[in-house]
Coordinates of C-alpha atoms in Angstrom, one line a residue:
X1 CA -11.7 -7.6 27.7
X2 CA -12.7 -11.4 27.0
X3 CA -16.3 -12.2 26.5
X4 CA -18.4 -15.4 25.6
X5 CA -19.7 -15.5 22.1
X6 CA -21.4 -18.8 20.8
X7 CA -19.6 -21.0 23.4
X8 CA -16.1 -19.3 22.5
X9 CA -14.1 -17.0 24.5
X10 CA -13.1 -14.2 22.3
X11 CA -11.6 -10.8 23.0
X12 CA -13.3 -7.4 22.6
X13 CA -13.0 -3.7 23.5
X14 CA -15.2 -2.2 25.9
X15 CA -16.4 1.1 24.1
X16 CA -19.0 2.4 26.6
X17 CA -20.6 1.6 29.9
X18 CA -23.9 2.0 31.4
X19 CA -25.5 0.7 28.4
X20 CA -29.2 -0.4 28.4
X21 CA -30.0 -3.6 25.9
X22 CA -32.0 -2.1 22.8
X23 CA -34.4 -5.1 22.7
X24 CA -36.9 -5.9 25.6
X25 CA -36.2 -8.8 27.8
X26 CA -32.5 -9.2 26.7
X27 CA -30.1 -9.2 29.4
X28 CA -26.3 -8.5 28.9
X29 CA -23.6 -11.2 29.3
X30 CA -21.0 -11.0 32.2
X31 CA -17.4 -10.1 31.4
X32 CA -15.1 -13.0 31.7
X33 CA -11.9 -11.0 32.4
X34 CA -9.9 -7.9 31.7
X35 CA -7.0 -8.7 29.5
X36 CA -5.2 -5.7 28.7
X37 CA -5.4 -1.9 28.6
X38 CA -6.8 -0.2 25.5
X39 CA -7.1 3.0 23.9
X40 CA -8.1 6.0 25.8
X41 CA -11.6 7.4 25.4
X42 CA -10.8 9.9 23.1
X43 CA -9.2 7.5 20.5
X44 CA -12.1 5.2 20.9
X45 CA -14.6 7.9 19.8
X46 CA -12.1 8.8 16.9
X47 CA -12.1 5.0 15.7
X48 CA -15.7 5.0 15.7
X49 CA -15.8 8.5 13.7
X50 CA -13.2 7.0 11.3
X51 CA -15.3 3.6 10.9
X52 CA -18.3 5.9 9.6
X53 CA -16.2 8.1 7.5
X54 CA -14.7 5.5 5.6
X55 CA -17.4 2.8 5.7
X56 CA -15.6 -0.1 7.5
X57 CA -15.7 -2.1 10.7
X58 CA -14.2 -0.1 13.8
X59 CA -12.2 -3.2 15.2
X60 CA -9.6 -2.9 12.7
X61 CA -8.9 0.8 13.6
X62 CA -9.1 -0.2 17.3
X63 CA -6.5 -2.8 16.7
X64 CA -4.1 -0.3 15.2
X65 CA -4.8 1.9 18.3
X66 CA -4.2 -0.7 20.9
X67 CA -1.0 -2.3 22.2
X68 CA -0.2 -5.8 20.4
X69 CA 0.8 -7.3 23.7
X70 CA -0.7 -7.3 27.1
X71 CA -0.5 -4.0 29.2
X72 CA -1.8 -4.3 32.7
X73 CA -5.3 -2.9 32.8
X74 CA -6.2 -0.3 35.2
X75 CA -6.1 3.5 35.1
X76 CA -3.9 5.4 33.0
X77 CA -0.9 7.0 34.7
X78 CA -0.7 10.7 35.3
X79 CA 0.7 12.6 32.5
X80 CA 4.0 13.9 32.7
X81 CA 4.5 17.8 32.5
X82 CA 7.1 19.3 30.4
X83 CA 7.8 22.7 28.5
X84 CA 10.5 23.6 26.1
X85 CA 11.6 26.8 24.6
X86 CA 10.3 27.8 21.4
X87 CA 12.5 26.5 18.6
X88 CA 13.3 28.5 15.6
X89 CA 11.2 28.0 12.3
X90 CA 13.5 28.2 9.5
X91 CA 12.5 30.5 6.2
X92 CA 8.9 30.9 7.6
X93 CA 6.9 33.4 9.8
X94 CA 6.0 32.1 13.2
X95 CA 2.6 33.3 12.2
X96 CA 1.9 30.1 10.6
X97 CA 1.6 28.6 14.1
X98 CA -1.4 30.8 15.0
X99 CA -3.9 29.1 12.9
X100 CA -5.7 26.1 14.0
X101 CA -4.6 24.3 10.6
X102 CA -1.6 25.3 8.4
X103 CA -0.3 24.1 5.3
X104 CA 3.4 24.6 4.4
X105 CA 4.8 24.1 0.8
X106 CA 8.6 22.8 1.7
X107 CA 10.8 22.1 -1.2
X108 CA 11.7 18.5 -1.8
X109 CA 15.3 18.7 -1.6
X110 CA 15.4 21.0 1.5
X111 CA 16.4 19.5 4.9
X112 CA 13.0 19.6 6.9
X113 CA 14.5 18.4 10.2
X114 CA 14.7 21.9 11.7
X115 CA 11.2 22.6 10.5
X116 CA 9.8 19.6 12.1
X117 CA 11.6 21.0 15.2
X118 CA 10.0 24.4 15.1
X119 CA 6.7 22.8 14.5
X120 CA 6.8 21.1 17.9
X121 CA 4.4 22.1 20.6
X122 CA 6.3 24.1 23.6
X123 CA 4.0 22.2 26.1
X124 CA 2.4 19.0 26.0
X125 CA 2.7 16.1 23.4
X126 CA 3.1 16.3 19.5
X127 CA 2.3 13.8 17.1
X128 CA 4.6 13.7 13.9
X129 CA 3.1 11.4 11.0
X130 CA 5.6 10.3 8.3
X131 CA 4.8 8.1 5.3
X132 CA 8.2 6.5 5.1
X133 CA 8.5 4.8 8.6
X134 CA 11.8 3.2 7.7
X135 CA 13.6 6.8 7.3
X136 CA 13.0 8.0 10.7
X137 CA 16.4 7.6 12.4
X138 CA 17.9 11.3 11.4
X139 CA 14.6 12.7 12.1
X140 CA 14.5 11.0 15.5
X141 CA 18.2 11.8 16.7
X142 CA 17.6 15.3 15.5
X143 CA 14.6 15.7 17.8
X144 CA 16.4 13.9 20.7
X145 CA 19.4 16.1 20.4
X146 CA 17.0 19.2 20.9
X147 CA 16.0 17.7 24.4
X148 CA 12.6 16.0 23.3
X149 CA 11.7 12.4 24.5
X150 CA 10.9 10.7 21.2
X151 CA 8.5 7.7 21.1
X152 CA 8.4 5.9 17.6
X153 CA 5.5 3.8 16.7
X154 CA 5.2 2.0 13.6
X155 CA 3.1 -0.7 12.3
X156 CA 6.0 -3.0 11.2
X157 CA 7.7 -3.0 14.7
X158 CA 8.0 -6.3 16.6
X159 CA 4.9 -6.4 19.1
X160 CA 7.3 -6.2 22.1
X161 CA 8.8 -3.1 20.8
X162 CA 5.4 -1.4 19.5
X163 CA 4.1 -2.4 23.1
X164 CA 7.0 -0.6 24.9
X165 CA 6.3 2.6 22.7
X166 CA 2.7 2.5 23.3
X167 CA 3.2 2.3 27.1
X168 CA 5.6 5.5 26.7
X169 CA 3.3 7.5 24.5
X170 CA 0.7 7.2 27.3
X171 CA 2.7 8.8 29.7
X172 CA 2.6 12.2 27.6
X173 CA 5.0 14.9 27.4
X174 CA 6.6 13.2 24.4
X175 CA 6.9 13.5 20.4
X176 CA 5.4 10.3 19.0
X177 CA 6.7 10.0 15.5
X178 CA 5.8 6.9 13.3
X179 CA 3.9 6.0 10.1
X180 CA 0.0 6.3 9.9
X181 CA -0.7 4.4 13.1
X182 CA 1.2 7.3 14.9
X183 CA -1.9 9.4 14.6
X184 CA -3.8 7.0 17.1
X185 CA -1.1 7.2 19.6
X186 CA -2.5 7.3 23.6
X187 CA -1.0 10.8 24.2
X188 CA -3.1 12.2 27.2
X189 CA -1.7 15.9 26.4
X190 CA -2.2 16.4 22.9
X191 CA -1.1 19.9 21.6
X192 CA 0.2 19.6 18.1
X193 CA 0.2 17.2 14.9
X194 CA 2.4 17.5 12.2
X195 CA 1.8 15.5 8.9
X196 CA 4.9 15.2 6.6
X197 CA 4.1 14.8 2.8
X198 CA 0.2 14.7 3.7
X199 CA -0.5 13.6 0.0
X200 CA 1.6 10.6 0.1
X201 CA -0.5 7.3 -1.0
X202 CA 1.2 5.4 2.1
X203 CA -0.6 7.4 4.5
X204 CA -3.9 5.8 3.4
X205 CA -4.7 2.4 4.5
X206 CA -4.9 -0.4 1.8
X207 CA -7.4 -2.7 4.0
X208 CA -11.0 -1.6 4.7
X209 CA -11.8 0.9 6.1
X210 CA -9.3 2.6 4.0
X211 CA -8.9 5.7 6.2
X212 CA -6.3 8.3 5.5
X213 CA -4.0 9.5 8.4
X214 CA -4.2 13.1 7.2
X215 CA -7.8 13.5 7.7
X216 CA -8.0 11.5 10.8
X217 CA -5.3 13.8 12.2
X218 CA -7.6 16.8 11.0
X219 CA -10.4 15.3 13.0
X220 CA -8.3 14.5 16.1
X221 CA -6.9 17.9 16.3
X222 CA -10.1 19.8 15.9
X223 CA -11.6 17.6 18.8
X224 CA -8.5 18.1 21.0
X225 CA -8.0 21.9 20.5
X226 CA -4.5 20.8 19.1
X227 CA -2.8 22.7 16.3
X228 CA -2.4 20.8 13.0
X229 CA 0.3 21.4 10.2
X230 CA 0.4 19.7 7.1
X231 CA 3.8 19.8 5.0
X232 CA 4.4 18.6 1.7
X233 CA 6.5 19.7 -1.6
X234 CA 3.3 19.9 -3.4
X235 CA 0.1 20.5 -0.9
X236 CA -2.8 18.8 -1.9
X237 CA -6.1 20.3 -2.8
X238 CA -7.6 18.6 0.2
X239 CA -4.9 20.2 2.7
X240 CA -5.5 23.4 1.3
X241 CA -9.2 23.0 1.5
X242 CA -8.8 22.2 5.2
X243 CA -6.5 25.2 5.8
X244 CA -7.8 27.8 3.6
X245 CA -4.3 28.9 2.6
X246 CA -0.5 27.8 2.4
X247 CA 2.7 29.1 3.9
X248 CA 6.0 28.9 1.8
X249 CA 9.5 30.1 2.3
X250 CA 10.9 32.9 0.5
X251 CA 11.4 32.5 -3.2
X252 CA 15.1 32.0 -3.2
X253 CA 15.0 29.1 -0.8
X254 CA 12.2 27.6 -2.7
X255 CA 14.1 27.7 -5.9
X256 CA 17.1 26.2 -4.6
X257 CA 15.1 23.3 -3.1
X258 CA 14.2 22.0 -6.4
X259 CA 16.6 20.8 -9.3
X260 CA 16.8 21.8 -12.6
X261 CA 14.1 20.3 -15.0
X262 CA 14.6 19.5 -18.6
X263 CA 11.7 18.9 -20.8
X264 CA 12.1 16.9 -24.1
X265 CA 9.1 17.2 -26.4
X266 CA 9.1 13.7 -28.0
X267 CA 7.1 15.4 -31.3
X268 CA 10.4 16.9 -32.2
X269 CA 12.7 13.9 -31.8
X270 CA 13.5 11.2 -34.6
X271 CA 10.7 8.8 -34.6
X272 CA 12.8 5.9 -35.3
X273 CA 14.7 6.4 -32.1
X274 CA 11.5 5.9 -29.7
X275 CA 11.7 7.1 -26.5
X276 CA 15.8 6.5 -26.4
X277 CA 16.3 10.1 -27.9
X278 CA 19.5 12.3 -28.3
X279 CA 18.8 14.5 -25.4
X280 CA 18.3 11.4 -23.1
X281 CA 21.6 9.8 -24.1
X282 CA 23.6 13.0 -23.6
X283 CA 22.2 13.3 -20.2
X284 CA 22.9 9.6 -19.2
X285 CA 26.5 9.9 -20.4
X286 CA 26.9 13.3 -18.6
X287 CA 25.9 11.5 -15.2
X288 CA 27.9 8.6 -15.8
X289 CA 31.1 10.7 -16.7
X290 CA 30.6 12.5 -13.3
X291 CA 30.8 9.3 -11.5
X292 CA 26.9 9.3 -10.6
X293 CA 24.3 6.7 -11.0
X294 CA 21.1 7.5 -13.5
X295 CA 17.9 6.4 -13.0
X296 CA 15.2 5.7 -15.7
X297 CA 11.5 5.5 -14.9
X298 CA 8.9 4.2 -16.9
X299 CA 5.6 3.0 -15.7
X300 CA 4.4 0.1 -17.7
X301 CA 1.1 -0.6 -16.0
X302 CA -1.4 0.0 -18.6
X303 CA -3.4 2.9 -16.7
X304 CA -4.3 4.8 -19.8
X305 CA -4.3 4.0 -23.4
X306 CA -2.4 6.5 -25.3
X307 CA -3.3 7.7 -28.8
X308 CA -0.9 9.7 -31.0
X309 CA -1.2 11.3 -34.3
X310 CA 0.6 9.1 -36.9
X311 CA 1.9 12.1 -38.7
X312 CA 3.1 14.6 -36.0
X313 CA 3.2 12.5 -32.9
X314 CA 0.7 15.0 -31.0
X315 CA -1.1 13.1 -28.3
X316 CA -5.0 13.2 -28.6
X317 CA -6.5 14.7 -25.4
X318 CA -9.8 15.5 -24.0
X319 CA -10.9 19.1 -25.2
X320 CA -12.8 19.7 -22.0
X321 CA -10.5 18.3 -19.0
X322 CA -7.5 17.5 -20.9
X323 CA -7.1 13.8 -20.1
X324 CA -6.0 11.2 -22.9
X325 CA -9.1 10.1 -24.8
X326 CA -9.9 6.3 -25.9
X327 CA -11.7 4.9 -29.0
X328 CA -15.2 4.3 -28.2
X329 CA -16.8 1.6 -30.2
X330 CA -20.6 1.9 -30.0
X331 CA -22.3 -1.6 -29.8
X332 CA -24.4 -1.9 -33.1
X333 CA -28.2 -1.9 -32.4
X334 CA -30.2 -5.0 -33.5
X335 CA -31.5 -3.3 -37.1
X336 CA -27.9 -2.5 -37.5
X337 CA -26.9 -6.2 -37.1
X338 CA -29.5 -7.4 -39.2
X339 CA -28.5 -5.0 -41.9
X340 CA -24.8 -6.0 -41.7
X341 CA -25.7 -9.7 -41.8
X342 CA -27.6 -9.1 -45.0
X343 CA -25.0 -7.2 -46.6
X344 CA -22.2 -9.7 -45.4
X345 CA -24.1 -12.8 -46.3
X346 CA -23.2 -14.4 -43.1
X347 CA -23.6 -14.4 -39.3
X348 CA -22.8 -11.2 -37.5
X349 CA -19.0 -10.2 -37.6
X350 CA -17.9 -8.9 -34.3
X351 CA -15.1 -6.7 -35.9
X352 CA -15.6 -4.8 -38.8
X353 CA -12.7 -2.5 -39.6
X354 CA -14.7 -0.1 -41.6
X355 CA -17.4 0.2 -39.1
X356 CA -14.8 1.9 -36.4
X357 CA -13.2 4.7 -38.3
X358 CA -16.0 7.1 -38.1
X359 CA -16.7 6.4 -34.4
X360 CA -15.9 9.6 -32.2
X361 CA -13.2 9.4 -29.4
X362 CA -14.6 9.6 -25.9
X363 CA -12.8 10.6 -22.7
X364 CA -13.2 8.2 -20.0
X365 CA -12.7 10.6 -17.3
X366 CA -15.5 13.3 -18.2
X367 CA -17.4 11.3 -21.0
X368 CA -16.8 14.1 -23.3
X369 CA -16.7 13.2 -27.2
X370 CA -14.4 14.8 -30.2
X371 CA -13.5 13.8 -33.7
X372 CA -10.9 11.6 -34.7
X373 CA -8.7 14.8 -35.8
X374 CA -5.3 15.9 -34.6
X375 CA -5.5 19.3 -33.6
X376 CA -1.9 20.1 -34.4
X377 CA -1.8 18.9 -38.0
X378 CA -5.3 18.1 -38.8
X379 CA -4.4 14.3 -39.5
X380 CA -6.9 11.5 -39.1
X381 CA -4.6 8.4 -39.0
X382 CA -4.1 7.9 -35.1
X383 CA -1.6 5.0 -33.7
X384 CA -1.1 3.6 -30.0
X385 CA 1.9 4.5 -28.2
X386 CA 3.1 1.7 -25.7
X387 CA 6.5 0.6 -24.5
X388 CA 7.9 -1.7 -22.0
X389 CA 10.5 -1.7 -19.3
X390 CA 12.0 -5.0 -20.1
X391 CA 12.9 -4.0 -23.7
X392 CA 14.1 -0.7 -22.9
X393 CA 16.6 -2.1 -20.4
X394 CA 17.8 -4.2 -23.5
X395 CA 17.9 -1.1 -25.7
X396 CA 19.7 0.9 -22.9
X397 CA 22.4 -1.7 -22.4
X398 CA 23.3 -1.3 -26.2
X399 CA 23.1 2.2 -26.0
X400 CA 25.5 2.5 -22.9
X401 CA 28.0 -0.6 -23.9
X402 CA 30.4 0.4 -21.0
X403 CA 27.9 0.6 -18.4
X404 CA 26.0 -1.7 -16.3
X405 CA 22.2 -1.7 -16.8
X406 CA 19.7 -3.4 -14.2
X407 CA 15.8 -3.3 -13.9
X408 CA 14.1 -2.5 -10.8
X409 CA 10.2 -3.0 -9.9
X410 CA 8.2 -3.7 -6.9
X411 CA 9.3 -7.4 -6.7
X412 CA 13.1 -6.8 -6.8
X413 CA 14.8 -7.8 -3.8
X414 CA 17.6 -5.4 -2.6
X415 CA 19.1 -2.6 -5.0
X416 CA 21.3 -4.0 -8.0
X417 CA 24.9 -2.6 -8.2
X418 CA 24.5 -0.9 -11.5
X419 CA 25.3 2.3 -13.1
X420 CA 21.8 2.9 -14.8
X421 CA 18.5 1.5 -13.0
X422 CA 15.4 1.3 -15.2
X423 CA 12.1 0.4 -13.7
X424 CA 8.5 1.5 -12.5
X425 CA 8.6 4.3 -10.0
X426 CA 9.3 1.7 -7.2
X427 CA 12.8 2.3 -8.4
X428 CA 12.7 5.8 -6.7
X429 CA 11.8 4.1 -3.3
X430 CA 14.6 1.8 -3.7
X431 CA 17.4 4.2 -4.5
X432 CA 16.3 7.0 -2.1
X433 CA 16.4 4.1 0.9
X434 CA 19.8 2.7 -0.2
X435 CA 21.6 6.2 -0.5
X436 CA 24.9 4.5 -1.2
X437 CA 25.7 6.3 -4.2
X438 CA 24.7 9.5 -5.6
X439 CA 22.2 10.1 -8.4
X440 CA 23.0 12.5 -11.2
X441 CA 20.2 12.4 -13.0
X442 CA 16.3 10.9 -12.8
X443 CA 14.6 10.3 -16.4
X444 CA 10.9 9.9 -17.1
X445 CA 11.1 8.2 -20.5
X446 CA 7.6 8.5 -21.2
X447 CA 5.6 10.9 -18.7
X448 CA 2.4 11.3 -20.6
X449 CA 1.1 8.1 -18.8
X450 CA 1.1 10.1 -15.7
X451 CA 0.0 13.6 -16.8
X452 CA -2.9 12.3 -19.1
X453 CA -4.0 9.4 -17.0
X454 CA -7.7 9.0 -16.3
X455 CA -7.5 9.2 -12.6
X456 CA -9.2 12.3 -11.3
X457 CA -6.1 13.1 -8.8
X458 CA -3.5 12.5 -11.9
X459 CA -1.8 15.8 -11.8
X460 CA -1.5 15.7 -8.1
X461 CA 0.2 12.4 -8.5
X462 CA 2.3 13.3 -11.3
X463 CA 3.4 16.3 -9.1
X464 CA 4.1 14.0 -6.4
X465 CA 6.1 11.7 -8.5
X466 CA 8.5 14.4 -9.7
X467 CA 8.8 15.8 -6.0
X468 CA 10.0 12.2 -5.0
X469 CA 12.4 12.2 -8.0
X470 CA 13.9 15.8 -6.8
X471 CA 14.6 14.4 -3.3
X472 CA 16.5 11.6 -4.9
X473 CA 18.7 13.8 -7.0
X474 CA 19.1 16.6 -4.8
X475 CA 19.3 20.4 -5.6
X476 CA 22.3 19.7 -7.7
X477 CA 20.9 17.0 -9.9
X478 CA 18.7 16.9 -13.0
X479 CA 15.1 16.0 -13.8
X480 CA 14.6 14.9 -17.4
X481 CA 10.9 14.4 -18.5
X482 CA 10.2 13.3 -22.1
X483 CA 6.5 14.0 -23.2
X484 CA 4.4 15.1 -26.0
X485 CA 2.6 18.0 -23.8
X486 CA 5.8 20.0 -22.5
X487 CA 3.5 22.9 -21.8
X488 CA 1.2 21.0 -19.2
X489 CA 0.7 22.9 -16.0
X490 CA 2.5 20.3 -14.0
X491 CA 5.5 20.6 -16.0
X492 CA 5.2 24.5 -15.8
X493 CA 4.8 24.3 -12.2
X494 CA 8.0 22.2 -11.6
X495 CA 9.9 24.4 -14.2
X496 CA 9.1 27.6 -12.2
X497 CA 9.5 25.9 -8.9
X498 CA 6.1 26.8 -8.0
X499 CA 3.5 24.0 -7.2
X500 CA 0.8 26.8 -6.7
X501 CA 0.5 27.0 -10.5
X502 CA -0.9 23.6 -11.0
X503 CA -2.8 23.4 -7.5
X504 CA -5.0 26.4 -8.6
X505 CA -6.1 24.8 -11.9
X506 CA -6.7 21.5 -10.4
X507 CA -8.7 23.2 -7.3
X508 CA -10.8 24.4 -10.1
X509 CA -11.1 21.1 -12.0
X510 CA -12.1 19.3 -9.2
X511 CA -14.6 21.9 -8.1
X512 CA -16.2 22.1 -11.4
X513 CA -16.4 18.2 -11.6
X514 CA -17.6 17.5 -8.0
X515 CA -14.7 15.2 -7.1
X516 CA -13.2 15.0 -3.7
X517 CA -13.0 17.2 -1.6
X518 CA -15.7 18.9 -3.2
X519 CA -18.1 15.8 -3.3
X520 CA -18.3 12.1 -2.0
X521 CA -16.7 9.3 -4.1
X522 CA -16.5 5.7 -3.2
X523 CA -15.7 2.6 -5.3
X524 CA -17.6 -0.6 -4.5
X525 CA -16.2 -4.1 -5.6
X526 CA -16.8 -7.5 -4.6
X527 CA -19.3 -10.4 -5.6
X528 CA -21.7 -9.5 -8.0
X529 CA -24.8 -10.3 -6.0
X530 CA -23.6 -8.2 -2.9
X531 CA -22.3 -5.1 -5.3
X532 CA -25.8 -5.2 -7.0
X533 CA -27.7 -5.3 -3.7
X534 CA -25.8 -2.5 -2.3
X535 CA -26.3 -0.3 -5.6
X536 CA -30.1 -0.8 -5.6
X537 CA -30.3 0.0 -1.9
X538 CA -28.2 3.3 -2.5
X539 CA -30.2 4.1 -5.7
X540 CA -33.5 3.6 -3.5
X541 CA -32.1 6.5 -1.1
X542 CA -31.4 8.8 -3.9
X543 CA -27.6 8.2 -4.3
X544 CA -26.0 8.3 -7.8
X545 CA -24.4 4.9 -8.6
X546 CA -22.7 4.4 -11.9
X547 CA -22.6 0.7 -12.6
X548 CA -22.2 -2.1 -11.6
X549 CA -19.8 -3.3 -14.3
X550 CA -17.7 -6.5 -14.6
X551 CA -14.5 -6.5 -12.6
X552 CA -11.6 -8.7 -12.3
X553 CA -13.4 -10.9 -9.6
X554 CA -17.2 -10.0 -9.6
X555 CA -18.5 -6.4 -10.4
X556 CA -17.5 -2.7 -9.3
X557 CA -19.4 0.2 -9.1
X558 CA -18.8 3.9 -8.2
X559 CA -20.9 5.8 -5.7
X560 CA -21.2 9.8 -5.8
X561 CA -23.0 12.3 -3.9
X562 CA -22.5 16.1 -3.5
X563 CA -21.6 16.1 0.2
X564 CA -19.2 13.4 1.8
X565 CA -21.4 13.5 4.9
X566 CA -24.2 12.2 2.8
X567 CA -22.2 9.4 1.1
X568 CA -21.1 8.0 4.8
X569 CA -24.5 8.3 6.0
X570 CA -25.8 6.3 3.2
X571 CA -23.1 3.7 3.1
X572 CA -23.5 3.2 7.1
X573 CA -27.3 2.4 6.3
X574 CA -26.6 0.0 3.6
X575 CA -23.3 -1.9 3.6
X576 CA -24.3 -4.4 6.3
X577 CA -27.3 -5.8 4.6
X578 CA -25.3 -6.0 1.4
X579 CA -22.5 -8.0 3.1
X580 CA -25.0 -10.9 3.8
X581 CA -24.9 -11.5 -0.1
X582 CA -21.0 -12.0 0.0
X583 CA -17.6 -10.5 0.1
X584 CA -17.8 -6.7 -0.4
X585 CA -15.1 -3.9 -0.4
X586 CA -16.1 -0.1 0.0
X587 CA -13.3 2.5 -0.4
X588 CA -14.3 6.0 0.4
X589 CA -12.3 8.6 -1.3
X590 CA -10.2 6.1 -3.5
X591 CA -6.7 7.4 -4.6
X592 CA -6.5 5.6 -8.0
X593 CA -9.9 6.0 -9.6

C-alpha cells in the first residue's frame, strides 16, 4: 500500500485490519492507494515470528516475501489441484515420510535428484530450499521430466523473472525451488518442505534479521501441518534436535558416497619441508599424471592462533573442550608495576620477556587454563605455526615445475585454467561450479585451523568443509588432510564414512556448554554507546552479557540465556531503545563465534 508519512508518500504492507489505535484521541490515516498484491496471511505471520526470533525489523523479511514488481492487487486466485503417484525413495524406507520432521544423512558424492523427487508431496505444493541457487538446472530438469510444475525462486533473479515466478507459486500445485527466499514462497497448498544441505551457511541471511532458512522452514511446516525433511551429508545438531532421529541409506551406499581419506601426520614429517610434505607431493603427481586437476586448500584468515611444541610438533590443546589454546598475558597489578619500575630503575616496560614465560595458557572457547607443557614429550618451548597462501603458491610452483599453479580466493574473477589450484575454501565453490575438468585430489594443507578453531560450531564446519571437498572429487577421488591431530573425531568420522561418530560428541559438548541449540546466544556489535546501552538493559533483566569489548568499529558483546525464547523476548524489549544511541547489529545464533 501507499501511505502518507511526514509529508511523503511511502510504501508499506497491510499486516492487520480492524485495528484500534493504542493511544486515546489518535486517528488512523487513510490509505492512499493499493499498489500491489503482497504475501498471504500465513507468510505475514511467519515474517512477524522470524523478526522476533532473530531480533530484527519485519520489513526486511516482508520485502523478501513480496514480488519485486507490481502484481495486480486483489484476492488470490483459486489454487490449482493436482496429485501425483508416489515416486520411489532410493535406498531409504518410506517410513521416513511418516514423521512430521525427518533428517536424512545423504552421502556427498551420491546423486540426490531421485531422493528429492521421492520426498515431494503427492498432492499440494512442495518447497525445496537449495543453498547454491546457481546450480539448480539439473534438479529442475529432473523434476520437470517427472511431470512436476517447477517454479524457481532466487534472490539474484531479475525483478521481472522473480515476479512471474512469485505469481506462478501463488497458483499452487507446484514445486517451488530456490535459495533461502523460497521458504517464503506464497504457495497456498503447502504439503511438504525439503531443505538440502541444511547446515550450509548460505542458508543464513547476512543482513539483520539474520534468519536461517532451516529454522523458518521448520516453523512454517509446523504451522501448516506440512512434512519437513532436512537433508545433508553431515546433519547438524540443530537438525537432529528438531527431528529426534536420523535416517541413513545402507552402509554400502553410504561408503560408496564418500571418497577415500588420506591423513598425513605433520608431526612425523621432516620439519624443514613445512607443509609441503613428501606424501602431498606424491598425491599431486599422481593426480596430474592421470590428467586430473589438483586442488590445495589453505585458509589464511587468522581465525585461531596455533601453538605447537618446538620439539615434537604436537599442537597445544585445551584439556576440557579440545580447542586450540592461546597465550594469556595477565595485566600486572599496580603494586607489580611499582615493583617492576623500581627493579628496572625507569618507567614501566610494557613487554618483559621473562614475565610471560610462567603465564598459563588459556582456552578462548571455555576459559580453562593449562600449563605450558607438551602432553606428548613434556617440552616447554612452544612456537607459533603460521603459513600463507601466496607463499605456498610459489613453493608449489617450484615443487611442480612442469605444472601450472594458480591462486584462487573470494576476490578471484572466474577460475584460472591451471593444473593445480591453491586458495582458501572459496576454491571449492569455484571448482565445483566450473565442472570443466575432473579433480583427482583435494588436499587440505593444514587442517588444524579448522579442527581446533575457537568457534563453537568448529567441528560441524570442518565436517561440512570435508563434505564439500568430497563432492568436488567424487567417489573415485581422494581427500588428503595434513594435520597434527589425525585421531580427531571429525577425521575419524570421515574415514569411517559415518558422520554420526562426530555428531554424538558434538551434541554432548554443546549441551554441556549451553551453546545453541541448547541455549540462546547472540552477538551484538556497533556503536559503543548503543552496545553499552543494550548490555545494561539486558543485565537489568537478568540476562548474561559478556563484554562489551572493543571491536573493529565500536564495541561488541555476547548475550547468553538458557532458553532461546528468553533471549528473543529480552532483545525484543530492549533493542529499539538501544538503537537511539546509534547503529547496532544483533545476530542471533551466530555461526562464526
